[in-house]
XYZ file of C-alpha atoms in Angstrom:
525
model
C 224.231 69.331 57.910
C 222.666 71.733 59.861
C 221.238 70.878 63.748
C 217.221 70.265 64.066
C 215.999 72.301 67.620
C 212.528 71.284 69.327
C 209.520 73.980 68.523
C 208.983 75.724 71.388
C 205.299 75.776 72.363
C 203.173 78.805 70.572
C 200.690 80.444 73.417
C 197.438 79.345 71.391
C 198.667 75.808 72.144
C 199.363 76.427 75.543
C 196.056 77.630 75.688
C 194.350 74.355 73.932
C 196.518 72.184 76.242
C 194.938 73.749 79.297
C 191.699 73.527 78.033
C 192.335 69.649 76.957
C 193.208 68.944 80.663
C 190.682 71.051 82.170
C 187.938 68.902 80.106
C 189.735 65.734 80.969
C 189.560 66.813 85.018
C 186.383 67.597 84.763
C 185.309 64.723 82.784
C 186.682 62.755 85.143
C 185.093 64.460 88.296
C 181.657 63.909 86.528
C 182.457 60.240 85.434
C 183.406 59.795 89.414
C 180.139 61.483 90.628
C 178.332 58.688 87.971
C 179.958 56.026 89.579
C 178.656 57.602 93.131
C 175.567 57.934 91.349
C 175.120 54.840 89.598
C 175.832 53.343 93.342
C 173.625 54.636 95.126
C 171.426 53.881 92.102
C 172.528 50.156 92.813
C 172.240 49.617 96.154
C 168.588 51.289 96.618
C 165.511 49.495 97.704
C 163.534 50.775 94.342
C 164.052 49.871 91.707
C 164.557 52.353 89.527
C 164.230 52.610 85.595
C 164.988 55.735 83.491
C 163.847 56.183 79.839
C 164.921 58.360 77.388
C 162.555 61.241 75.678
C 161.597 58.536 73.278
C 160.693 56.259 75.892
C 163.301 53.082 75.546
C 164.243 52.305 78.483
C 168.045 53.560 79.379
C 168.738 52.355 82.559
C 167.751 50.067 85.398
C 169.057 49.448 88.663
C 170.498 46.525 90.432
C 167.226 46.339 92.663
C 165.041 45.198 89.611
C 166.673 42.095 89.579
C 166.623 41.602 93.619
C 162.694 42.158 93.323
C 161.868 40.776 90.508
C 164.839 37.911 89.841
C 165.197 39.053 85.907
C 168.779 40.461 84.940
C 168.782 43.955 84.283
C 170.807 44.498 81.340
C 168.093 41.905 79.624
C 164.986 44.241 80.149
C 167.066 47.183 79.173
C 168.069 45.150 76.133
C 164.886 44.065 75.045
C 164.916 40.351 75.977
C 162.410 40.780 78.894
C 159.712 43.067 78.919
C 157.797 44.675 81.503
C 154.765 42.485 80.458
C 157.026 39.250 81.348
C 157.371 40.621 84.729
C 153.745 41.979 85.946
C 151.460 39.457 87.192
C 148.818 39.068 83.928
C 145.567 40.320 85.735
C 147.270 43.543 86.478
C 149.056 44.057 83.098
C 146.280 46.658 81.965
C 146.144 48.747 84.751
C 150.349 48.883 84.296
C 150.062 49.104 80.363
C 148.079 52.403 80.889
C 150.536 53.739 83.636
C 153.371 53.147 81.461
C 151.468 55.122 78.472
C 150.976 57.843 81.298
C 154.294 58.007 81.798
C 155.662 58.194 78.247
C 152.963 61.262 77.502
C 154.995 62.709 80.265
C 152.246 62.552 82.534
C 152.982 61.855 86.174
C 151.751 58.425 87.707
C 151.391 58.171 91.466
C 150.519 55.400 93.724
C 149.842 52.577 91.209
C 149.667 49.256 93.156
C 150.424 45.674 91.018
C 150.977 42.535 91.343
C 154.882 40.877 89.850
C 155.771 37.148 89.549
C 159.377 36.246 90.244
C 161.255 34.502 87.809
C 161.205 31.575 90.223
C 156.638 32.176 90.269
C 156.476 33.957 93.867
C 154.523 36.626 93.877
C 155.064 40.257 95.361
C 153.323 43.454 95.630
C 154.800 46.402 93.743
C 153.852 50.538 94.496
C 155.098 52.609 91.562
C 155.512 56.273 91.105
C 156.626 57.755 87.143
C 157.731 61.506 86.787
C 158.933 63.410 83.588
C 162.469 64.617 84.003
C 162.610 68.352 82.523
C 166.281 69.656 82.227
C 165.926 73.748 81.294
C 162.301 73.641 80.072
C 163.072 70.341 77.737
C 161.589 66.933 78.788
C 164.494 64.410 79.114
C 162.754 61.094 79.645
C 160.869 59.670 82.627
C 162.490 58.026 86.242
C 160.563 55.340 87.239
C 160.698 54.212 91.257
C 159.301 51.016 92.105
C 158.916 49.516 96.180
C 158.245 45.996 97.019
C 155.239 46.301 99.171
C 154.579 42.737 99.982
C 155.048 42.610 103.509
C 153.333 45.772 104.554
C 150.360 44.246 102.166
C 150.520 41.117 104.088
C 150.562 43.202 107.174
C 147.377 45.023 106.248
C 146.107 41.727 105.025
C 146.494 40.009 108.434
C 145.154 43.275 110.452
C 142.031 43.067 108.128
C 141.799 39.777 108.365
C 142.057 40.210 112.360
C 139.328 43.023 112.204
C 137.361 41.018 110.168
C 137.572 37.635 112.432
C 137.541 40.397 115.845
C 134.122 41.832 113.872
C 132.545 38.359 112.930
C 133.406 37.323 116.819
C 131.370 40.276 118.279
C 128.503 39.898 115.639
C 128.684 35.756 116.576
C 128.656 36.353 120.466
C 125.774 38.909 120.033
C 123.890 36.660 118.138
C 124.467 34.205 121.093
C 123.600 35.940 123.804
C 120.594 37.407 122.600
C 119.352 33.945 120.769
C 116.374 33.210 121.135
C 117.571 29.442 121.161
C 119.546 28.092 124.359
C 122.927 26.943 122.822
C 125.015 24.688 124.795
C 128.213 23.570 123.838
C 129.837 19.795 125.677
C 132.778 18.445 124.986
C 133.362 14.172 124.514
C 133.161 13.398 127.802
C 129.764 15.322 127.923
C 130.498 18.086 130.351
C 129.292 21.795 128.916
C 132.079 24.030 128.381
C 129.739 26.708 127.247
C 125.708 28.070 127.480
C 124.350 31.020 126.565
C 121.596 33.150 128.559
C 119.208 31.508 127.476
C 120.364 28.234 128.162
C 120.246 29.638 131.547
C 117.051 31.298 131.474
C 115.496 27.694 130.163
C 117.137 25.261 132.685
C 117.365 27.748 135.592
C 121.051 27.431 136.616
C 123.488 30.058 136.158
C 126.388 29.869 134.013
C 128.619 28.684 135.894
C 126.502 26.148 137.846
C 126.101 24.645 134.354
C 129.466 24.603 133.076
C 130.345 22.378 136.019
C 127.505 19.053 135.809
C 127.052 16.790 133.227
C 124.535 16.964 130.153
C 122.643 13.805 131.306
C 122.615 15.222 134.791
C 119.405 17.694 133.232
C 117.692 14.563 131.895
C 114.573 13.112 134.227
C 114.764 9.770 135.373
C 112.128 8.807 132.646
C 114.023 10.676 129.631
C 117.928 9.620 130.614
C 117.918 6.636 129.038
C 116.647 7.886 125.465
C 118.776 10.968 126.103
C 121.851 8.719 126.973
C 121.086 7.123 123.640
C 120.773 10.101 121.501
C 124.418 11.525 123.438
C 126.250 8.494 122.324
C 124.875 7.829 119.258
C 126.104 11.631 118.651
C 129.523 10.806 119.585
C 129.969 7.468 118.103
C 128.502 8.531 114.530
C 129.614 12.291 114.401
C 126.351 12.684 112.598
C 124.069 16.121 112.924
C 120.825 14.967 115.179
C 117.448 16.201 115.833
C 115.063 14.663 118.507
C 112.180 15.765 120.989
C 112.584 14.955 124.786
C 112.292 16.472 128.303
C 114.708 18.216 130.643
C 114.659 18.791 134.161
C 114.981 22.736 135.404
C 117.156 23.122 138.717
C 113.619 23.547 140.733
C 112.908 19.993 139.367
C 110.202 21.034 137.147
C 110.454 19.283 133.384
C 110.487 21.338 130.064
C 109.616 19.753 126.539
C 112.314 20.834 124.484
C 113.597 20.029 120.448
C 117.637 19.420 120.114
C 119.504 20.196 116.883
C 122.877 18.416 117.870
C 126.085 18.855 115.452
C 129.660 18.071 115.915
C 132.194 21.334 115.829
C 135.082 18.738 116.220
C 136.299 15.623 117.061
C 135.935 16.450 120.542
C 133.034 18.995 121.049
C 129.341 19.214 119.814
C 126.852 21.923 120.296
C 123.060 21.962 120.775
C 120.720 23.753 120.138
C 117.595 23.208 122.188
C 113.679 25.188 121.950
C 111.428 25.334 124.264
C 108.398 23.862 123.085
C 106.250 23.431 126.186
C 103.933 26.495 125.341
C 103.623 24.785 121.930
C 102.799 21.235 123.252
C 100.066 22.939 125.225
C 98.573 24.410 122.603
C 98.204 21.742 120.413
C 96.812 19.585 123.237
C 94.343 22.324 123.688
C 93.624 22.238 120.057
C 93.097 18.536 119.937
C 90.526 19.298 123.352
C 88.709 21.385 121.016
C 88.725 19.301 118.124
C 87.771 16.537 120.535
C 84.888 18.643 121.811
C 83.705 19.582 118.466
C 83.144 15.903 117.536
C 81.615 15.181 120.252
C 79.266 18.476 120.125
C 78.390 16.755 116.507
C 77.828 13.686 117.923
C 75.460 15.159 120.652
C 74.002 17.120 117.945
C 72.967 14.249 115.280
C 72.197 12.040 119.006
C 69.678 15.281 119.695
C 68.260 15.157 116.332
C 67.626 11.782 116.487
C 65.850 12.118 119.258
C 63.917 14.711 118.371
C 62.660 12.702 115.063
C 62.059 9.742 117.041
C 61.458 9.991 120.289
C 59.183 12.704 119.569
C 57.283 11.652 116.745
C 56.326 8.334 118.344
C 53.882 9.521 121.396
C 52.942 12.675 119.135
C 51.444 10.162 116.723
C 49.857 8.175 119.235
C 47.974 11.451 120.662
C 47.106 12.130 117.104
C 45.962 8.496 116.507
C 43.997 8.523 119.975
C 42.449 11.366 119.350
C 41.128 11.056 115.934
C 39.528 7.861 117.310
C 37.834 9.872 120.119
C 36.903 12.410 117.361
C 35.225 10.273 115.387
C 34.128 7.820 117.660
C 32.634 9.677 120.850
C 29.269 9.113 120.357
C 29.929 5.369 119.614
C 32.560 4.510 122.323
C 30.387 5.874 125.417
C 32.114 7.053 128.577
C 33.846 4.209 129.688
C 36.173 3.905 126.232
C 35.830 7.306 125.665
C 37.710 8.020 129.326
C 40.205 5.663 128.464
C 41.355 7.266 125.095
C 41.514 10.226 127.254
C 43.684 8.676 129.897
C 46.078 7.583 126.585
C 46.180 10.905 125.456
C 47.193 11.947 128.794
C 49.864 9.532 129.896
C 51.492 10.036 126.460
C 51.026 14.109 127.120
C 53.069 13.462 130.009
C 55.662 11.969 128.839
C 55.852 13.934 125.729
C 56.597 16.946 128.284
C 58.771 15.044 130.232
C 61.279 14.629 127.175
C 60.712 17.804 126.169
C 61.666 18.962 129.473
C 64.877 16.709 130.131
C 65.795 17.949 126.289
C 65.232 21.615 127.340
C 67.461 21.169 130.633
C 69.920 19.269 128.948
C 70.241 21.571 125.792
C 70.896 24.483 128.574
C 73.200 22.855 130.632
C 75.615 22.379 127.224
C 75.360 26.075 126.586
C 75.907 26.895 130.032
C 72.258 28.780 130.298
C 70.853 26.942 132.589
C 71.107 28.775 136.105
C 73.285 27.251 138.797
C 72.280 28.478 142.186
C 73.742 26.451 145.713
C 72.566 26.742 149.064
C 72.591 24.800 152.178
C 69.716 22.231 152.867
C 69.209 19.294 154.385
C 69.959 16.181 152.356
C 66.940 13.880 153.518
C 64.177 16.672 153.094
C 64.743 16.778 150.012
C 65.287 13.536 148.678
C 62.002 12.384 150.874
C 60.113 14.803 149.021
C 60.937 13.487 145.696
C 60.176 10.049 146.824
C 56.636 11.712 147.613
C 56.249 13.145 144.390
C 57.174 9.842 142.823
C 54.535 7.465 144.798
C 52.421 6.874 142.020
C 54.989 5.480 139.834
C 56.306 2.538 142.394
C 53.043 2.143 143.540
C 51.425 1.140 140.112
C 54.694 -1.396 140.122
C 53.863 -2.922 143.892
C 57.451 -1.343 144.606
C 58.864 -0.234 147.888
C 61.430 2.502 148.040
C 63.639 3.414 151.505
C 65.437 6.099 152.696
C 68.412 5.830 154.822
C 71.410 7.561 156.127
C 73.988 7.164 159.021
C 73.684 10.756 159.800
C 71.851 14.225 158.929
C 73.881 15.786 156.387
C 73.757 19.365 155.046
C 74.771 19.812 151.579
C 75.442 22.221 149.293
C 73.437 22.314 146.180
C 71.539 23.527 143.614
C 67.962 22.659 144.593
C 66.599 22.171 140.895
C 69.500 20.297 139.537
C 69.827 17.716 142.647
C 65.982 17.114 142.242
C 66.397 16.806 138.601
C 68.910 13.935 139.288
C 67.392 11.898 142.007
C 63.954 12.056 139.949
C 66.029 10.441 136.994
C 68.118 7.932 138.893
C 64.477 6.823 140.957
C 62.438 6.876 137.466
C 65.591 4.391 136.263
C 65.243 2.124 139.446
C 61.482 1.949 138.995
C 61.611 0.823 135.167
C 64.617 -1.497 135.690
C 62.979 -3.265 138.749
C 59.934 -6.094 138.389
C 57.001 -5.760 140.325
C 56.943 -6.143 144.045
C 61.038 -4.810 143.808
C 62.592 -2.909 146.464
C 65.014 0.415 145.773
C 67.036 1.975 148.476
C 67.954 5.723 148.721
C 71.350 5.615 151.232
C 73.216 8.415 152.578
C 76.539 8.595 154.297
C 79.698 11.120 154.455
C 82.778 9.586 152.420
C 86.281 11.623 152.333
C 84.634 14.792 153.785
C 82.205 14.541 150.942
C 78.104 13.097 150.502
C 77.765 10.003 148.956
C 74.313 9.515 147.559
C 73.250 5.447 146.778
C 70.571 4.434 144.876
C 70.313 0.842 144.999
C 67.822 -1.470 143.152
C 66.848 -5.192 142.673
C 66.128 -5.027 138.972
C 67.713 -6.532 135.695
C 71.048 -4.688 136.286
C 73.426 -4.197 133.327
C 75.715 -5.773 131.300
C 79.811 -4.446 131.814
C 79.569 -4.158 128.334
C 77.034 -1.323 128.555
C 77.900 0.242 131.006
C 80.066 2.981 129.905
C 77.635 3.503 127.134
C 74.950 5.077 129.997
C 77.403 8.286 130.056
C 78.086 8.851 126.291
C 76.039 10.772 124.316
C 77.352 9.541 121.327
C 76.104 5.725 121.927
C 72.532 4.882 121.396
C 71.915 2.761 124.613
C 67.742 2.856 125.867
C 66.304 0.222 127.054
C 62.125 -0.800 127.503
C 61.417 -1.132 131.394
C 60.679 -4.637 132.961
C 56.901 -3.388 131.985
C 58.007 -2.201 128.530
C 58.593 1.429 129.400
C 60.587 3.440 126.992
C 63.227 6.525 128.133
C 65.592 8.249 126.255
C 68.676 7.758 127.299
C 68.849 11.186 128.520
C 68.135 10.893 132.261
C 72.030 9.974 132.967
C 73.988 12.231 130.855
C 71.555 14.776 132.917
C 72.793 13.612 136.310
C 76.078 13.414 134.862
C 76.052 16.816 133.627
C 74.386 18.264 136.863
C 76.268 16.520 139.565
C 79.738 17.139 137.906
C 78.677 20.609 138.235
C 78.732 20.107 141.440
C 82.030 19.178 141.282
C 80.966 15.729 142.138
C 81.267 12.306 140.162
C 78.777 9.839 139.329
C 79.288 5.832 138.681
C 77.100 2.460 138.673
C 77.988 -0.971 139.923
C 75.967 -3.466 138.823
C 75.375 -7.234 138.017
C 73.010 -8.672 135.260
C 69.795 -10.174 137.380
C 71.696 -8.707 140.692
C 70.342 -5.109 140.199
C 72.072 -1.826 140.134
C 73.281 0.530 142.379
C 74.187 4.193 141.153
C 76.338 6.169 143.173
C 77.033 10.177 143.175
C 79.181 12.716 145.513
C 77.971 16.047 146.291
C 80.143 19.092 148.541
C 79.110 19.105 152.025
C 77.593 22.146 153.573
C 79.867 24.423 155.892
C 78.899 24.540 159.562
C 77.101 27.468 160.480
C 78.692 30.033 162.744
């Protein structure tokens, strides 16, 4: 039996066996440089997907399961999804990206929300590009960052600008309120005021910032204030009150507080100034107050003119229709005494038309005031003069005295006008055989005029009537003479033009004594 020898290799074979180890090398070298790959792939801060031409996903790296806490071979299996993983209100803006991406369109800087398996959420930025290998798309790499602190970063500087912005917009509105805002703490010491807090009260910042809040109360408000200040602190409730403060010069302001709590330990005011509003409605109730009196005066003028009036005009017309028809008859004798009638009621009749006139000018301010510098006594003699009929008829004696000569200055018509009425008084208020006395005499640098009479006097109870218009108060003379009631609000009007004031003391059966001032004359040169 013959011996078998080995083949001896043919050169084709050689050939294959070089090429078989050549591929093995190099399949090696290129299943190293996956590993190094696939590393690096790993150990990245992206995560990174890749998807085939079809778009199933192929690969994902170890960083998808860092971020998002799902394993990786389960989303490349199928078992999780991206929709799992991507917070629900952002899944459609995602969805789309992904379509993007698989119609091997680029997507760049797409910002979403994920929720970890164990529900935190994080901020992704994603970027998808086609992969081309020699003009033929390959799939699509996928890189995905976890953003979330750099979001919370920009959150927090935002949120900084936004607090820094609202700070500035807050301490402008502060400064430049028109309110003064004061902030105290519990103890009730201000730890901050605005300008206008310093503008109101007159100290400067820091003057305020170092006294206590009842320390600007007046003596007369810091007991109500004290109230309203721990009331505030024992109830934590908002408040709202009127009251005064005192200003650094002393000087009171009327002010409202709006008073609320910022914390357990501080509270802050706001306080308005509403002095210039106080006035105004105080002038407002002057004028109301003047209007009802003005229609008052008016219906107290009207009814004068209807009454007072139509009284001695129908006696003229009554008198003189009797003389009319009866001055053949009558003869000289009666016929002279229906004239005197007509006459004395003439007289009168003027005289109320003239005290109406005067004091109907003196309300609107018409009537001419014109002072000079005369001797008191001349004057008031002279009106005693023109008045001698009037006492006389009554057996009355009226005196003039004075402990010196005084020169006053006054308006000649006006001062006539009110002794005439304040004499005219005395003589109708005083019985027969009476005595009045005119007095003069120089009280606090001023003239004080007296005229004094032993009449009926009058009741307390009527005597603030004699200077209201509004109150119906004339009375019939001790020989039934009838006034007005006008004579006094004319003396009242005229002499407090003067600047001067004018009162009565009297009794009831004690007589009456009426009393006016009047501005001295200055010396001559």
């Amino acid at each position: 039996m013959m011996a078998e020898h080995p083949t001896s290799p043919t050169p084709m074979m050689q050939k294959q066996d070089e090429q078989v180890a050549e591929l093995e090398a190099r399949l090696a070298d290129m299943e190293k440089q996956a590993r190094f790959y696939r590393l690096i792939a790993d150990n990245t801060v992206d995560w990174e997907v890749l998807r085939d031409s079809t778009g199933r996903i192929a690969y994902v790296n170890e960083a998808f399961t860092r971020i998002t806490g799902y394993e990786r071979e389960d989303l490349v299996a199928g078992r999780v999804s991206e929709m799992d993983v991507v917070h629900p209100e952002d899944w459609p803006r995602v969805r789309e990206g992904i379509g993007l991406s698989v119609a091997r369109k680029p997507v760049e800087d797409l910002e979403f929300r994920i929720v970890r398996t164990d529900g935190q959420v994080r901020h992704i930025h994603l970027c998808a590009m086609p992969v081309y290998e020699e003009g033929v798309f390959m799939g699509t790499r996928t890189s995905a960052r976890d953003i979330t602190d750099t979001v919370t970063l920009k959150e927090i500087q935002a949120m900084h600008a936004r607090l820094d912005h609202n700070q500035r917009r807050f301490r402008t509105y502060i400064e430049n309120s028109p309110l003064a805002i004061f902030i105290a703490d519990s103890r009730g010491h201000f730890t901050f005021v605005n300008p206008e807090a310093c503008r109101l009260l007159g100290y400067d910042d820091q003057e305020l910032t170092r006294i206590h809040i009842l320390s600007i109360s007046p003596p007369e408000a810091a007991e109500v204030n004290r109230a309203h200040f721990e009331s505030l602190r024992a109830t934590k409730r908002n408040m709202n009150f009127q009251t005064v403060l005192r200003r650094k010069d002393g000087s009171q302001v009327s002010v409202v507080i709006d008073s609320i709590m910022l914390s357990e330990n501080e509270h802050m005011a706001y306080v308005k100034d509403i002095s210039a509003r106080l006035k105004q409605e105080a002038k407002l109730r002057r004028y109301a107050d003047d209007l009802r009196r003005l229609s008052r005066d008016k219906d107290r003028f009207m009814q004068i003119m209807a009454h007072d009036l139509r009284s001695p005009f129908n006696s003229m017309l009554g008198f003189s229709d009797l003389l009319r028809r009866n001055f053949r008859a009558y003869g000289p004798e009666k016929n002279q005494q229906l004239l005197d009638n007509i006459h004395e009621m003439a007289s009168r009749t003027y005289a109320l038309l003239n005290e109406l006139l005067m004091w109907s000018q003196a309300q609107q301010g018409k009537l001419a005031f014109e002072p000079q510098r005369l001797l008191f006594s001349d004057l008031c003699v002279q009106v005693i003069q023109s008045m001698s009929a009037d006492y006389a008829a009554k057996h009355q004696q009226i005196s003039y005295f004075e402990t010196e000569g005084l020169h006053v200055m006054v308006d000649t018509n006006m001062l006539k006008a009110v002794l005439r009425n304040l004499l005219s008084n005395a003589i109708k208020f005083t019985p027969k055989g009476g005595k009045i006395d005119v007095f003069l005499e120089k009280v606090l640098e001023k003239a004080q005029v007296s005229v004094a009479d032993s009449g009926v006097g009058i009741p307390p109870e009527d005597q603030a009537k004699l200077w209201d218009m509004s109150q119906q108060h004339s009375r019939r003379g001790t020989e039934g003479e009838k006034g007005t009631g006008l004579g006094l609000l004319i003396c009242k009007e005229f002499v407090e033009r003067h600047g001067g004031q004018i009162w009565v003391e009297s009794q009831v059966d004690a007589g009456s004594e009426f009393k006016f001032t009047l501005p001295l004359a200055p010396a001559r040169a």
